[in-house]
PDB file of C-alpha atoms in Angstrom:
ATOM      1  CA  MET A   1       0.959  19.119  -6.944  1.00 55.00           C
ATOM      2  CA  THR A   2      -0.648  15.334  -8.158  1.00 73.00           C
ATOM      3  CA  ALA A   3      -3.587  14.015  -5.773  1.00 86.00           C
ATOM      4  CA  VAL A   4      -2.569  11.433  -3.132  1.00 88.00           C
ATOM      5  CA  GLU A   5      -4.741   8.086  -5.618  1.00 88.00           C
ATOM      6  CA  LEU A   6      -5.950   5.610  -2.329  1.00 92.00           C
ATOM      7  CA  VAL A   7      -7.667   2.475  -4.558  1.00 90.00           C
ATOM      8  CA  GLY A   8      -5.736  -0.110  -2.698  1.00 94.00           C
ATOM      9  CA  ASN A   9      -8.746  -0.328   0.010  1.00 94.00           C
ATOM     10  CA  ALA A  10      -5.666  -1.417   2.577  1.00 97.00           C
ATOM     11  CA  LEU A  11      -3.363   0.594   4.173  1.00 98.00           C
ATOM     12  CA  CYS A  12      -0.413  -2.241   2.926  1.00 98.00           C
ATOM     13  CA  LEU A  13      -1.758  -2.004  -0.643  1.00 98.00           C
ATOM     14  CA  ASP A  14      -1.714   2.026  -1.019  1.00 97.00           C
ATOM     15  CA  PHE A  15       1.615   2.156   0.328  1.00 98.00           C
ATOM     16  CA  ALA A  16       2.925  -0.091  -2.173  1.00 97.00           C
ATOM     17  CA  ASN A  17       0.950   1.679  -4.538  1.00 95.00           C
ATOM     18  CA  THR A  18       3.168   5.258  -3.804  1.00 96.00           C
ATOM     19  CA  VAL A  19       4.978   4.529  -7.266  1.00 91.00           C
ATOM     20  CA  ASN A  20       3.149   4.698 -10.188  1.00 81.00           C
ATOM     21  CA  ALA A  21       4.614   1.862 -12.546  1.00 72.00           C
ATOM     22  CA  ARG A  22       7.418  -0.781 -11.893  1.00 73.00           C
ATOM     23  CA  PRO A  23       9.700  -0.944 -12.903  1.00 70.00           C
ATOM     24  CA  VAL A  24      10.116   2.892 -13.567  1.00 68.00           C
ATOM     25  CA  ALA A  25       8.552   5.202 -11.560  1.00 70.00           C
ATOM     26  CA  GLU A  26       7.146   7.720 -13.286  1.00 77.00           C
ATOM     27  CA  ARG A  27       6.180   9.467  -9.732  1.00 86.00           C
ATOM     28  CA  ASP A  28       6.919   8.176  -5.842  1.00 92.00           C
ATOM     29  CA  TRP A  29       5.635   9.442  -3.418  1.00 93.00           C
ATOM     30  CA  LEU A  30       8.644   8.023  -1.078  1.00 94.00           C
ATOM     31  CA  ALA A  31      11.292  10.281  -3.230  1.00 92.00           C
ATOM     32  CA  THR A  32      11.544  12.969  -0.275  1.00 92.00           C
ATOM     33  CA  PRO A  33      10.453  13.652   2.927  1.00 91.00           C
ATOM     34  CA  GLU A  34       7.457  15.824   1.613  1.00 91.00           C
ATOM     35  CA  GLU A  35       5.653  13.736  -0.366  1.00 92.00           C
ATOM     36  CA  ALA A  36       6.136  11.115   1.941  1.00 93.00           C
ATOM     37  CA  LEU A  37       4.282  13.319   4.559  1.00 91.00           C
ATOM     38  CA  THR A  38       2.086  14.350   1.776  1.00 92.00           C
ATOM     39  CA  TRP A  39       1.050  10.799   1.368  1.00 94.00           C
ATOM     40  CA  ALA A  40       0.996   9.885   4.854  1.00 93.00           C
ATOM     41  CA  GLY A  41      -1.656  12.653   6.071  1.00 92.00           C
ATOM     42  CA  ALA A  42      -3.350  11.659   2.973  1.00 94.00           C
ATOM     43  CA  VAL A  43      -3.624   7.795   4.856  1.00 95.00           C
ATOM     44  CA  GLY A  44      -4.188   9.279   7.970  1.00 91.00           C
ATOM     45  CA  LEU A  45      -0.739   9.995  10.139  1.00 89.00           C
ATOM     46  CA  ALA A  46       0.285  12.344  10.850  1.00 80.00           C
ATOM     47  CA  VAL A  47       3.924  12.484  10.820  1.00 81.00           C
ATOM     48  CA  GLU A  48       5.806  15.594  12.787  1.00 77.00           C
ATOM     49  CA  ASP A  49       9.621  14.904  11.545  1.00 79.00           C
ATOM     50  CA  PRO A  50      10.678  15.478   8.408  1.00 76.00           C
ATOM     51  CA  ALA A  51      14.744  15.238   9.773  1.00 81.00           C
ATOM     52  CA  GLY A  52      13.208  11.741  10.596  1.00 86.00           C
ATOM     53  CA  LEU A  53      11.210  10.845   7.636  1.00 87.00           C
ATOM     54  CA  ALA A  54      14.143  11.937   6.054  1.00 88.00           C
ATOM     55  CA  GLU A  55      16.614   9.403   7.133  1.00 91.00           C
ATOM     56  CA  ALA A  56      13.794   6.547   7.148  1.00 92.00           C
ATOM     57  CA  LEU A  57      12.806   6.992   3.695  1.00 94.00           C
ATOM     58  CA  PRO A  58      15.222   3.936   2.099  1.00 95.00           C
ATOM     59  CA  GLU A  59      14.368   2.231   5.034  1.00 96.00           C
ATOM     60  CA  ALA A  60      10.063   2.801   3.757  1.00 96.00           C
ATOM     61  CA  ARG A  61      11.365   1.866   0.264  1.00 96.00           C
ATOM     62  CA  GLU A  62      12.459  -1.320   0.825  1.00 97.00           C
ATOM     63  CA  LEU A  63       9.264  -2.116   2.914  1.00 98.00           C
ATOM     64  CA  ARG A  64       7.081  -1.289  -0.197  1.00 97.00           C
ATOM     65  CA  GLU A  65       8.867  -2.796  -2.302  1.00 97.00           C
ATOM     66  CA  ALA A  66       8.436  -6.216  -0.351  1.00 98.00           C
ATOM     67  CA  VAL A  67       4.587  -5.357   0.430  1.00 98.00           C
ATOM     68  CA  PHE A  68       4.502  -5.498  -3.280  1.00 98.00           C
ATOM     69  CA  ARG A  69       6.541  -8.279  -3.771  1.00 98.00           C
ATOM     70  CA  VAL A  70       4.114  -9.907  -1.064  1.00 99.00           C
ATOM     71  CA  PHE A  71       1.191  -9.361  -2.569  1.00 98.00           C
ATOM     72  CA  TRP A  72       1.492  -8.833  -6.269  1.00 97.00           C
ATOM     73  CA  ALA A  73       2.721 -12.956  -5.869  1.00 98.00           C
ATOM     74  CA  LEU A  74       0.059 -13.691  -3.451  1.00 98.00           C
ATOM     75  CA  ALA A  75      -2.708 -12.185  -6.152  1.00 96.00           C
ATOM     76  CA  HIS A  76      -1.277 -13.691  -8.824  1.00 96.00           C
ATOM     77  CA  GLY A  77      -1.363 -17.270  -7.227  1.00 96.00           C
ATOM     78  CA  GLY A  78       2.112 -17.419  -6.119  1.00 97.00           C
ATOM     79  CA  GLN A  79       4.088 -17.955  -3.163  1.00 98.00           C
ATOM     80  CA  PRO A  80       5.499 -14.615  -1.554  1.00 98.00           C
ATOM     81  CA  PRO A  81       9.271 -14.621  -1.129  1.00 98.00           C
ATOM     82  CA  ARG A  82      10.536 -15.697   2.188  1.00 98.00           C
ATOM     83  CA  GLU A  83      12.531 -12.816   2.627  1.00 98.00           C
ATOM     84  CA  ASP A  84       9.829 -10.604   2.564  1.00 99.00           C
ATOM     85  CA  LEU A  85       7.663 -12.264   4.785  1.00 99.00           C
ATOM     86  CA  ALA A  86      11.075 -11.675   7.151  1.00 98.00           C
ATOM     87  CA  ALA A  87      11.263  -7.875   6.497  1.00 98.00           C
ATOM     88  CA  LEU A  88       7.303  -7.462   7.410  1.00 98.00           C
ATOM     89  CA  MET A  89       7.551  -9.329  10.410  1.00 98.00           C
ATOM     90  CA  ALA A  90      10.311  -7.356  11.608  1.00 97.00           C
ATOM     91  CA  ALA A  91       8.455  -4.254  10.912  1.00 97.00           C
ATOM     92  CA  TYR A  92       5.450  -5.479  12.680  1.00 96.00           C
ATOM     93  CA  ALA A  93       8.006  -6.740  15.698  1.00 96.00           C
ATOM     94  CA  GLU A  94       9.518  -3.346  16.053  1.00 95.00           C
ATOM     95  CA  GLY A  95       6.500  -1.603  15.655  1.00 94.00           C
ATOM     96  CA  SER A  96       5.060  -4.033  18.848  1.00 92.00           C
ATOM     97  CA  GLY A  97       7.415  -3.501  21.029  1.00 91.00           C
ATOM     98  CA  HIS A  98       6.270   0.051  20.843  1.00 91.00           C
ATOM     99  CA  ALA A  99       2.598  -0.027  21.019  1.00 91.00           C
ATOM    100  CA  ARG A 100       0.025  -1.040  23.984  1.00 92.00           C
ATOM    101  CA  LEU A 101      -3.998  -1.474  23.778  1.00 93.00           C
ATOM    102  CA  ASP A 102      -7.083   0.892  24.769  1.00 93.00           C
ATOM    103  CA  GLU A 103     -10.611   0.541  24.870  1.00 95.00           C
ATOM    104  CA  ASP A 104     -12.058   1.611  21.467  1.00 93.00           C
ATOM    105  CA  GLY A 105     -15.704   0.936  22.431  1.00 94.00           C
ATOM    106  CA  ASP A 106     -16.794  -2.573  22.561  1.00 95.00           C
ATOM    107  CA  THR A 107     -12.805  -3.383  21.256  1.00 95.00           C
ATOM    108  CA  TYR A 108      -9.274  -2.568  21.710  1.00 94.00           C
ATOM    109  CA  ARG A 109      -7.331  -1.080  19.389  1.00 88.00           C
ATOM    110  CA  LEU A 110      -3.515  -0.656  18.846  1.00 84.00           C
ATOM    111  CA  ARG A 111      -2.219   2.343  19.601  1.00 88.00           C
ATOM    112  CA  TRP A 112       1.409   3.304  19.870  1.00 87.00           C
ATOM    113  CA  GLU A 113       3.541   5.118  22.166  1.00 85.00           C
ATOM    114  CA  ASP A 114       4.514   8.084  19.601  1.00 81.00           C
ATOM    115  CA  PRO A 115       1.712   8.616  17.337  1.00 74.00           C
ATOM    116  CA  ARG A 116       3.832  11.236  15.707  1.00 73.00           C
ATOM    117  CA  THR A 117       7.442   9.215  14.918  1.00 78.00           C
ATOM    118  CA  VAL A 118       8.067   8.309  12.282  1.00 83.00           C
ATOM    119  CA  ARG A 119       8.528   5.176  12.793  1.00 89.00           C
ATOM    120  CA  VAL A 120       4.517   4.675  13.021  1.00 90.00           C
ATOM    121  CA  LEU A 121       4.628   5.046   9.215  1.00 92.00           C
ATOM    122  CA  LEU A 122       6.462   2.282   8.819  1.00 94.00           C
ATOM    123  CA  TRP A 123       4.826  -0.231  11.487  1.00 94.00           C
ATOM    124  CA  GLU A 124       0.957   1.291  10.627  1.00 94.00           C
ATOM    125  CA  VAL A 125       2.234  -0.319   6.601  1.00 97.00           C
ATOM    126  CA  ALA A 126       3.516  -3.579   8.724  1.00 97.00           C
ATOM    127  CA  GLU A 127       1.192  -3.944  10.704  1.00 96.00           C
ATOM    128  CA  SER A 128      -1.708  -3.554   8.033  1.00 97.00           C
ATOM    129  CA  ALA A 129       0.014  -6.149   5.802  1.00 98.00           C
ATOM    130  CA  VAL A 130       0.242  -8.979   8.593  1.00 98.00           C
ATOM    131  CA  GLU A 131      -3.553  -7.836   9.414  1.00 97.00           C
ATOM    132  CA  LEU A 132      -4.554  -8.816   5.445  1.00 98.00           C
ATOM    133  CA  LEU A 133      -1.917 -11.436   5.371  1.00 98.00           C
ATOM    134  CA  THR A 134      -3.704 -13.389   8.620  1.00 98.00           C
ATOM    135  CA  HIS A 135      -7.193 -12.526   7.787  1.00 97.00           C
ATOM    136  CA  GLY A 136      -7.632 -11.510   4.580  1.00 94.00           C
ATOM    137  CA  PRO A 137      -9.716 -11.717   1.970  1.00 95.00           C
ATOM    138  CA  LEU A 138      -6.613 -13.093   0.093  1.00 96.00           C
ATOM    139  CA  ASP A 139      -9.101 -14.046  -2.500  1.00 93.00           C
ATOM    140  CA  ARG A 140     -10.222 -10.544  -3.206  1.00 94.00           C
ATOM    141  CA  LEU A 141      -6.215  -9.253  -4.266  1.00 95.00           C
ATOM    142  CA  GLY A 142      -6.138  -7.778  -7.540  1.00 93.00           C
ATOM    143  CA  ALA A 143      -3.260  -6.441  -9.326  1.00 92.00           C
ATOM    144  CA  CYS A 144      -4.212  -3.743 -12.253  1.00 90.00           C
ATOM    145  CA  PRO A 145      -2.432  -5.016 -15.478  1.00 85.00           C
ATOM    146  CA  SER A 146      -1.383  -1.712 -16.701  1.00 80.00           C
ATOM    147  CA  CYS A 147      -0.123  -0.346 -14.259  1.00 83.00           C
ATOM    148  CA  VAL A 148       0.736  -2.732 -11.998  1.00 88.00           C
ATOM    149  CA  TRP A 149      -1.264  -1.431  -8.797  1.00 91.00           C
ATOM    150  CA  LEU A 150      -2.424  -4.222  -6.193  1.00 95.00           C
ATOM    151  CA  PHE A 151      -5.964  -3.537  -4.169  1.00 94.00           C
ATOM    152  CA  LEU A 152      -8.733  -5.404  -2.960  1.00 94.00           C
ATOM    153  CA  ASP A 153     -11.827  -6.271  -4.972  1.00 90.00           C
ATOM    154  CA  THR A 154     -14.271  -4.799  -2.578  1.00 88.00           C
ATOM    155  CA  SER A 155     -16.971  -5.304  -5.487  1.00 76.00           C
ATOM    156  CA  ARG A 156     -20.268  -6.871  -5.425  1.00 79.00           C
ATOM    157  CA  ASN A 157     -19.436  -9.359  -8.186  1.00 77.00           C
ATOM    158  CA  ARG A 158     -16.012  -9.713  -7.675  1.00 70.00           C
ATOM    159  CA  ARG A 159     -14.715  -8.723 -11.033  1.00 71.00           C
ATOM    160  CA  ARG A 160     -13.020  -5.440 -10.787  1.00 64.00           C
ATOM    161  CA  ARG A 161     -10.399  -5.662 -13.555  1.00 64.00           C
ATOM    162  CA  TRP A 162      -8.325  -1.938 -13.039  1.00 60.00           C
ATOM    163  CA  CYS A 163      -6.652  -0.058 -10.305  1.00 71.00           C
ATOM    164  CA  SER A 164      -9.100   2.978 -10.853  1.00 61.00           C
ATOM    165  CA  MET A 165     -11.919   2.919 -13.486  1.00 55.00           C
ATOM    166  CA  THR A 166     -11.120   6.330 -14.265  1.00 61.00           C
ATOM    167  CA  THR A 167      -7.684   6.220 -15.442  1.00 63.00           C
ATOM    168  CA  CYS A 168      -6.503   2.747 -16.269  1.00 70.00           C
ATOM    169  CA  GLY A 169      -9.768   0.962 -17.287  1.00 51.00           C
ATOM    170  CA  SER A 170     -10.788   4.160 -18.870  1.00 54.00           C
ATOM    171  CA  ARG A 171      -7.670   4.147 -20.778  1.00 56.00           C
ATOM    172  CA  ASP A 172      -7.884   0.238 -21.424  1.00 50.00           C
ATOM    173  CA  LYS A 173     -11.599   0.629 -22.669  1.00 53.00           C
ATOM    174  CA  SER A 174     -10.271   3.614 -25.162  1.00 52.00           C
ATOM    175  CA  ARG A 175      -7.880   1.322 -26.330  1.00 55.00           C
ATOM    176  CA  ARG A 176     -10.019  -1.684 -26.936  1.00 52.00           C
ATOM    177  CA  TYR A 177     -12.635   0.543 -29.029  1.00 47.00           C
ATOM    178  CA  TYR A 178      -9.985   2.652 -30.960  1.00 51.00           C
ATOM    179  CA  ALA A 179      -8.977  -0.870 -32.224  1.00 56.00           C
ATOM    180  CA  THR A 180     -12.087  -2.020 -32.787  1.00 66.00           C
ATOM    181  CA  HIS A 181     -13.269   1.511 -35.044  1.00 63.00           C
ATOM    182  CA  SER A 182      -9.653   2.133 -36.207  1.00 64.00           C
ATOM    183  CA  THR A 183     -10.310   0.074 -39.814  1.00 59.00           C
TER     184      THR A 183
END
């Protein structure tokens, strides 16, 4: 099985990246409940209801595409579609009704009433998206020109171009090298 790649530096961006290409995906971590459970485990979410997950997958895919369109627009200097912002807020509002604040050292942390329900996957993604939208850094959003994955550029010089240097970055550099040295 292919390993889950987490290159977004934010849960919501990694969720948007659960397909490896758009518009036609070769790999979709939300295609089956088993794959979705694998992805959830890779990001630290312990969902224990495969049957419930199967029912929630269409909604999860809709949320994924809304997250993608919102941050894709922002990464390219555009305005996010209002209906996608509304979809994020609906998922966030639903989750807020099932959350509480618990002390966590010097601060407080949002905790879910039932942390193993399949809905937590959607709520965590929505919470991550709202957090990124309201606190940024939106000026560090990027989109890989090869695979269209989204990421937060956490590099010191803010010049990250690809989702990953080992995949798309390496391929792009190889293409450019062979284009200049093939004659």
